[in-house]
PDB file of C-alpha atoms in Angstrom:
ATOM      1  CA  MET A   1      73.071 140.140 113.317  1.00 76.00           C
ATOM      2  CA  PHE A   2      71.245 138.992 115.951  1.00 82.00           C
ATOM      3  CA  SER A   3      74.110 140.678 118.751  1.00 82.00           C
ATOM      4  CA  GLY A   4      73.463 143.948 116.772  1.00 80.00           C
ATOM      5  CA  ILE A   5      69.877 144.044 116.883  1.00 88.00           C
ATOM      6  CA  PHE A   6      69.759 142.797 120.645  1.00 90.00           C
ATOM      7  CA  ALA A   7      72.063 145.506 121.523  1.00 85.00           C
ATOM      8  CA  GLY A   8      69.770 148.205 120.140  1.00 82.00           C
ATOM      9  CA  ILE A   9      66.955 147.260 122.057  1.00 90.00           C
ATOM     10  CA  THR A  10      69.094 146.762 125.064  1.00 90.00           C
ATOM     11  CA  TRP A  11      70.627 150.186 124.609  1.00 81.00           C
ATOM     12  CA  ALA A  12      66.949 151.672 124.061  1.00 82.00           C
ATOM     13  CA  LEU A  13      65.817 150.226 126.624  1.00 88.00           C
ATOM     14  CA  GLU A  14      68.350 151.519 129.121  1.00 85.00           C
ATOM     15  CA  THR A  15      67.855 155.125 127.981  1.00 79.00           C
ATOM     16  CA  VAL A  16      64.168 154.818 128.881  1.00 84.00           C
ATOM     17  CA  VAL A  17      64.820 153.347 132.487  1.00 85.00           C
ATOM     18  CA  LEU A  18      68.091 155.561 133.024  1.00 82.00           C
ATOM     19  CA  GLY A  19      65.670 158.553 132.583  1.00 80.00           C
ATOM     20  CA  ILE A  20      63.270 157.087 135.059  1.00 84.00           C
ATOM     21  CA  ALA A  21      65.775 157.077 137.264  1.00 83.00           C
ATOM     22  CA  LEU A  22      67.404 160.388 136.457  1.00 79.00           C
ATOM     23  CA  SER A  23      63.737 162.087 137.076  1.00 81.00           C
ATOM     24  CA  MET A  24      63.397 160.515 140.809  1.00 81.00           C
ATOM     25  CA  SER A  25      64.749 161.236 144.013  1.00 77.00           C
ATOM     26  CA  PRO A  26      67.126 161.651 145.141  1.00 76.00           C
ATOM     27  CA  PHE A  27      68.923 162.908 142.132  1.00 77.00           C
ATOM     28  CA  VAL A  28      66.258 165.706 141.723  1.00 74.00           C
ATOM     29  CA  SER A  29      65.750 166.198 145.565  1.00 77.00           C
ATOM     30  CA  THR A  30      68.608 168.355 146.286  1.00 79.00           C
ATOM     31  CA  GLU A  31      70.829 170.860 143.939  1.00 77.00           C
ATOM     32  CA  GLN A  32      73.469 169.114 144.581  1.00 79.00           C
ATOM     33  CA  GLY A  33      71.909 165.604 143.641  1.00 77.00           C
ATOM     34  CA  ILE A  34      70.675 167.299 140.708  1.00 75.00           C
ATOM     35  CA  PHE A  35      74.386 168.164 139.647  1.00 76.00           C
ATOM     36  CA  LEU A  36      75.652 164.947 140.516  1.00 79.00           C
ATOM     37  CA  ALA A  37      73.369 162.400 138.523  1.00 79.00           C
ATOM     38  CA  PRO A  38      75.109 161.817 135.493  1.00 76.00           C
ATOM     39  CA  PHE A  39      78.339 161.551 137.224  1.00 80.00           C
ATOM     40  CA  VAL A  40      77.391 159.021 139.825  1.00 83.00           C
ATOM     41  CA  SER A  41      74.397 157.449 137.511  1.00 83.00           C
ATOM     42  CA  THR A  42      77.993 156.766 134.660  1.00 81.00           C
ATOM     43  CA  PHE A  43      80.210 155.630 137.770  1.00 87.00           C
ATOM     44  CA  LEU A  44      77.214 152.725 138.490  1.00 86.00           C
ATOM     45  CA  HIS A  45      76.614 151.900 134.570  1.00 86.00           C
ATOM     46  CA  ASP A  46      80.309 151.408 133.957  1.00 88.00           C
ATOM     47  CA  ALA A  47      81.466 149.692 137.594  1.00 92.00           C
ATOM     48  CA  PHE A  48      77.795 146.545 137.158  1.00 92.00           C
ATOM     49  CA  SER A  49      79.620 146.420 133.720  1.00 92.00           C
ATOM     50  CA  ALA A  50      83.179 146.026 134.853  1.00 93.00           C
ATOM     51  CA  ILE A  51      82.420 143.522 137.183  1.00 95.00           C
ATOM     52  CA  TYR A  52      80.272 141.493 134.540  1.00 94.00           C
ATOM     53  CA  MET A  53      82.567 141.477 132.676  1.00 94.00           C
ATOM     54  CA  LEU A  54      85.065 139.947 134.774  1.00 94.00           C
ATOM     55  CA  VAL A  55      82.639 137.137 135.565  1.00 95.00           C
ATOM     56  CA  PHE A  56      82.361 136.564 132.082  1.00 95.00           C
ATOM     57  CA  ASN A  57      85.879 136.260 131.129  1.00 94.00           C
ATOM     58  CA  GLY A  58      86.446 134.638 134.405  1.00 94.00           C
ATOM     59  CA  VAL A  59      83.684 131.806 134.003  1.00 95.00           C
ATOM     60  CA  ARG A  60      85.282 131.682 130.312  1.00 93.00           C
ATOM     61  CA  ARG A  61      89.258 131.411 131.741  1.00 93.00           C
ATOM     62  CA  ASN A  62      90.023 134.635 129.611  1.00 92.00           C
ATOM     63  CA  LEU A  63      91.313 136.015 132.872  1.00 92.00           C
ATOM     64  CA  LYS A  64      94.940 135.072 131.830  1.00 92.00           C
ATOM     65  CA  ALA A  65      94.602 136.752 128.304  1.00 92.00           C
ATOM     66  CA  VAL A  66      93.068 139.770 129.744  1.00 93.00           C
ATOM     67  CA  GLY A  67      96.682 139.345 131.533  1.00 92.00           C
ATOM     68  CA  ARG A  68      98.285 139.513 128.811  1.00 92.00           C
ATOM     69  CA  VAL A  69      96.866 142.342 126.696  1.00 91.00           C
ATOM     70  CA  CYS A  70      97.261 144.495 129.893  1.00 91.00           C
ATOM     71  CA  LYS A  71     101.466 143.987 129.290  1.00 90.00           C
ATOM     72  CA  SER A  72     100.730 144.654 125.499  1.00 89.00           C
ATOM     73  CA  LYS A  73     101.866 147.816 123.595  1.00 88.00           C
ATOM     74  CA  ASN A  74      97.929 147.861 122.811  1.00 89.00           C
ATOM     75  CA  PHE A  75      97.193 148.504 126.956  1.00 92.00           C
ATOM     76  CA  LYS A  76      98.039 152.513 126.881  1.00 92.00           C
ATOM     77  CA  TRP A  77      95.446 152.675 123.769  1.00 91.00           C
ATOM     78  CA  LEU A  78      93.286 150.801 125.265  1.00 91.00           C
ATOM     79  CA  VAL A  79      92.807 153.063 128.126  1.00 91.00           C
ATOM     80  CA  ALA A  80      92.818 156.203 126.202  1.00 91.00           C
ATOM     81  CA  ALA A  81      89.433 155.153 124.322  1.00 89.00           C
ATOM     82  CA  SER A  82      88.550 153.934 127.980  1.00 88.00           C
ATOM     83  CA  ALA A  83      89.314 157.372 129.554  1.00 86.00           C
ATOM     84  CA  ILE A  84      87.636 159.506 126.351  1.00 88.00           C
ATOM     85  CA  GLY A  85      84.887 156.921 126.360  1.00 85.00           C
ATOM     86  CA  GLY A  86      83.903 156.197 129.934  1.00 80.00           C
ATOM     87  CA  PRO A  87      84.092 159.673 131.336  1.00 80.00           C
ATOM     88  CA  VAL A  88      83.679 162.325 128.762  1.00 85.00           C
ATOM     89  CA  GLY A  89      81.078 160.345 126.310  1.00 85.00           C
ATOM     90  CA  MET A  90      79.435 158.498 128.923  1.00 80.00           C
ATOM     91  CA  THR A  91      79.000 161.514 131.153  1.00 82.00           C
ATOM     92  CA  GLY A  92      78.021 163.142 127.701  1.00 86.00           C
ATOM     93  CA  TYR A  93      75.261 160.683 126.852  1.00 82.00           C
ATOM     94  CA  VAL A  94      74.015 161.474 131.033  1.00 80.00           C
ATOM     95  CA  LEU A  95      73.922 164.848 130.856  1.00 83.00           C
ATOM     96  CA  ALA A  96      72.193 164.572 127.542  1.00 83.00           C
ATOM     97  CA  VAL A  97      68.649 162.391 128.495  1.00 79.00           C
ATOM     98  CA  ASN A  98      69.185 164.509 132.349  1.00 79.00           C
ATOM     99  CA  TYR A  99      68.375 167.930 130.864  1.00 81.00           C
ATOM    100  CA  MET A 100      66.871 166.891 127.320  1.00 78.00           C
ATOM    101  CA  GLY A 101      65.150 163.513 128.181  1.00 74.00           C
ATOM    102  CA  ALA A 102      65.834 160.095 126.615  1.00 70.00           C
ATOM    103  CA  SER A 103      64.542 160.654 122.769  1.00 70.00           C
ATOM    104  CA  ILE A 104      67.381 163.592 122.611  1.00 68.00           C
ATOM    105  CA  GLY A 105      69.956 161.274 124.053  1.00 68.00           C
ATOM    106  CA  ALA A 106      69.063 158.576 121.899  1.00 68.00           C
ATOM    107  CA  VAL A 107      69.862 161.396 118.563  1.00 71.00           C
ATOM    108  CA  ALA A 108      72.740 162.190 120.933  1.00 65.00           C
ATOM    109  CA  SER A 109      74.165 158.707 121.136  1.00 67.00           C
ATOM    110  CA  ALA A 110      73.339 157.537 117.528  1.00 72.00           C
ATOM    111  CA  VAL A 111      75.463 160.578 116.204  1.00 76.00           C
ATOM    112  CA  TYR A 112      78.909 159.196 117.086  1.00 78.00           C
ATOM    113  CA  PRO A 113      78.749 156.956 114.289  1.00 76.00           C
ATOM    114  CA  ALA A 114      79.488 160.171 111.740  1.00 76.00           C
ATOM    115  CA  ILE A 115      82.268 161.906 114.751  1.00 79.00           C
ATOM    116  CA  GLY A 116      83.609 158.187 113.987  1.00 80.00           C
ATOM    117  CA  SER A 117      83.639 157.773 109.955  1.00 79.00           C
ATOM    118  CA  VAL A 118      85.286 160.846 109.462  1.00 79.00           C
ATOM    119  CA  LEU A 119      87.965 161.056 112.564  1.00 79.00           C
ATOM    120  CA  ALA A 120      88.778 156.854 110.757  1.00 79.00           C
ATOM    121  CA  TRP A 121      89.259 158.607 107.202  1.00 78.00           C
ATOM    122  CA  LEU A 122      91.245 161.063 108.561  1.00 78.00           C
ATOM    123  CA  PHE A 123      93.713 158.623 111.259  1.00 75.00           C
ATOM    124  CA  LEU A 124      93.218 155.221 109.682  1.00 72.00           C
ATOM    125  CA  LYS A 125      93.145 156.340 106.137  1.00 75.00           C
ATOM    126  CA  GLU A 126      89.891 153.749 106.407  1.00 75.00           C
ATOM    127  CA  ARG A 127      87.801 155.188 102.728  1.00 78.00           C
ATOM    128  CA  ILE A 128      84.409 155.559 102.765  1.00 76.00           C
ATOM    129  CA  LYS A 129      82.493 155.462  99.830  1.00 80.00           C
ATOM    130  CA  TRP A 130      79.637 157.898  98.799  1.00 82.00           C
ATOM    131  CA  TYR A 131      76.665 155.958  99.420  1.00 85.00           C
ATOM    132  CA  GLN A 132      78.136 154.990 102.906  1.00 80.00           C
ATOM    133  CA  TRP A 133      77.925 158.223 103.402  1.00 80.00           C
ATOM    134  CA  ILE A 134      74.646 158.842 101.942  1.00 86.00           C
ATOM    135  CA  PHE A 135      73.002 155.695 104.225  1.00 82.00           C
ATOM    136  CA  LEU A 136      74.520 157.299 107.660  1.00 77.00           C
ATOM    137  CA  LEU A 137      72.827 160.462 106.753  1.00 80.00           C
ATOM    138  CA  LEU A 138      69.537 158.936 106.249  1.00 83.00           C
ATOM    139  CA  THR A 139      69.940 156.808 109.468  1.00 74.00           C
ATOM    140  CA  LEU A 140      70.237 160.136 111.675  1.00 73.00           C
ATOM    141  CA  LEU A 141      67.555 161.909 109.884  1.00 78.00           C
ATOM    142  CA  GLY A 142      65.664 158.404 110.879  1.00 77.00           C
ATOM    143  CA  VAL A 143      66.600 158.147 114.858  1.00 69.00           C
ATOM    144  CA  PHE A 144      65.929 162.141 114.701  1.00 69.00           C
ATOM    145  CA  GLY A 145      62.353 161.726 113.055  1.00 73.00           C
ATOM    146  CA  LEU A 146      61.625 158.485 115.631  1.00 65.00           C
ATOM    147  CA  SER A 147      62.690 160.230 118.357  1.00 62.00           C
ATOM    148  CA  PHE A 148      61.247 164.206 117.609  1.00 63.00           C
ATOM    149  CA  SER A 149      57.890 165.445 119.545  1.00 63.00           C
ATOM    150  CA  PRO A 150      56.560 168.947 120.460  1.00 63.00           C
ATOM    151  CA  VAL A 151      56.266 168.094 124.310  1.00 61.00           C
ATOM    152  CA  ILE A 152      59.968 167.109 125.059  1.00 62.00           C
ATOM    153  CA  ASP A 153      60.696 168.514 129.210  1.00 66.00           C
ATOM    154  CA  VAL A 154      63.539 170.613 128.331  1.00 71.00           C
ATOM    155  CA  LYS A 155      65.460 170.886 131.858  1.00 77.00           C
ATOM    156  CA  ASN A 156      68.531 172.895 129.763  1.00 79.00           C
ATOM    157  CA  PHE A 157      69.218 173.207 126.557  1.00 77.00           C
ATOM    158  CA  TRP A 158      72.574 174.089 126.771  1.00 81.00           C
ATOM    159  CA  LEU A 159      73.500 171.827 128.858  1.00 83.00           C
ATOM    160  CA  GLY A 160      71.689 168.784 127.250  1.00 81.00           C
ATOM    161  CA  LEU A 161      73.511 170.334 123.859  1.00 80.00           C
ATOM    162  CA  CYS A 162      77.137 170.523 125.283  1.00 86.00           C
ATOM    163  CA  GLY A 163      76.218 166.636 126.309  1.00 86.00           C
ATOM    164  CA  ALA A 164      75.353 165.683 122.988  1.00 82.00           C
ATOM    165  CA  PHE A 165      78.900 167.283 121.576  1.00 84.00           C
ATOM    166  CA  MET A 166      80.301 165.113 124.112  1.00 88.00           C
ATOM    167  CA  CYS A 167      78.907 161.850 123.889  1.00 87.00           C
ATOM    168  CA  ALA A 168      79.623 162.154 119.875  1.00 85.00           C
ATOM    169  CA  PHE A 169      82.979 163.237 119.972  1.00 87.00           C
ATOM    170  CA  GLY A 170      83.810 160.674 122.879  1.00 89.00           C
ATOM    171  CA  TRP A 171      82.630 157.829 121.298  1.00 88.00           C
ATOM    172  CA  GLY A 172      83.608 158.528 118.020  1.00 87.00           C
ATOM    173  CA  THR A 173      87.249 158.478 119.001  1.00 89.00           C
ATOM    174  CA  GLU A 174      87.154 155.942 121.406  1.00 88.00           C
ATOM    175  CA  GLY A 175      85.351 154.009 118.555  1.00 85.00           C
ATOM    176  CA  VAL A 176      88.432 154.664 116.525  1.00 87.00           C
ATOM    177  CA  ILE A 177      90.895 153.725 118.735  1.00 88.00           C
ATOM    178  CA  LEU A 178      89.364 150.239 119.408  1.00 87.00           C
ATOM    179  CA  SER A 179      89.569 149.914 115.697  1.00 84.00           C
ATOM    180  CA  LYS A 180      93.081 150.281 115.686  1.00 84.00           C
ATOM    181  CA  CYS A 181      93.534 148.101 118.868  1.00 87.00           C
ATOM    182  CA  LEU A 182      91.110 145.290 117.537  1.00 86.00           C
ATOM    183  CA  LYS A 183      92.821 144.551 114.463  1.00 85.00           C
ATOM    184  CA  ASP A 184      95.702 142.793 117.291  1.00 85.00           C
ATOM    185  CA  ASP A 185      94.104 139.155 116.740  1.00 86.00           C
ATOM    186  CA  ALA A 186      95.305 138.648 120.565  1.00 86.00           C
ATOM    187  CA  VAL A 187      93.048 141.782 121.362  1.00 88.00           C
ATOM    188  CA  LYS A 188      89.376 139.896 121.714  1.00 90.00           C
ATOM    189  CA  SER A 189      86.433 142.535 122.015  1.00 88.00           C
ATOM    190  CA  GLU A 190      85.719 140.892 125.379  1.00 92.00           C
ATOM    191  CA  TYR A 191      89.037 141.570 126.707  1.00 92.00           C
ATOM    192  CA  ALA A 192      88.835 145.036 125.723  1.00 92.00           C
ATOM    193  CA  LEU A 193      85.756 145.635 126.764  1.00 91.00           C
ATOM    194  CA  GLN A 194      86.210 143.978 130.269  1.00 92.00           C
ATOM    195  CA  ILE A 195      89.532 146.729 129.969  1.00 93.00           C
ATOM    196  CA  ARG A 196      87.075 149.978 128.668  1.00 90.00           C
ATOM    197  CA  GLN A 197      84.847 149.415 131.138  1.00 91.00           C
ATOM    198  CA  THR A 198      87.516 148.736 134.425  1.00 93.00           C
ATOM    199  CA  VAL A 199      89.877 151.799 133.308  1.00 91.00           C
ATOM    200  CA  SER A 200      86.477 153.793 133.114  1.00 88.00           C
ATOM    201  CA  ALA A 201      84.961 153.246 136.197  1.00 90.00           C
ATOM    202  CA  LEU A 202      88.059 153.899 138.604  1.00 90.00           C
ATOM    203  CA  VAL A 203      88.571 157.205 137.076  1.00 87.00           C
ATOM    204  CA  TYR A 204      84.744 157.966 137.808  1.00 84.00           C
ATOM    205  CA  GLY A 205      85.557 156.413 141.043  1.00 86.00           C
ATOM    206  CA  LEU A 206      89.031 157.908 141.810  1.00 86.00           C
ATOM    207  CA  VAL A 207      89.148 161.097 140.114  1.00 79.00           C
ATOM    208  CA  VAL A 208      85.527 162.395 139.635  1.00 73.00           C
ATOM    209  CA  ILE A 209      83.865 161.388 141.903  1.00 77.00           C
TER     210      ILE A 209
END
């Protein structure tokens, strides 16, 4: 429970800091800067996260275990999840924050569990009880209520909305794929996270940017 609460606090803090950063120079000084802002910031986000996880697993002497995962049959699925969750999901999230503000970005990041639940029900045959759907809906309504403000500074509604859908679809799909991979005892969450962030940063750095 502590990990979940701490993750929620730090993710909310990141959303606010990201919104502030994207409103500053050089992200708003030129048209090119405005266009590249979501891509550059997402690349930096995943690159620094990948470096952190490399150090984290290195200190814990887990790098050999990460290497074994890279040679397993689950690696291709982890790469697919990384490509969908990073370049698609994270770019959508930053687009939502950039064009519709941090509060809307928070809503976008909260919608993806609903997408993930539906996909898990369809593809992994996970049964979702009726009261779980109700609580999920109440959670989404609660996030929307907490984030709603009549003075939201919307730069571009349609780009922001597109980003919100990208975020929800990308992270929802990624969650389903990772859930499948993590059923293998050899694939621990810290190993999967290092592979995810590294692949995402490489895709951004070598392909997108």
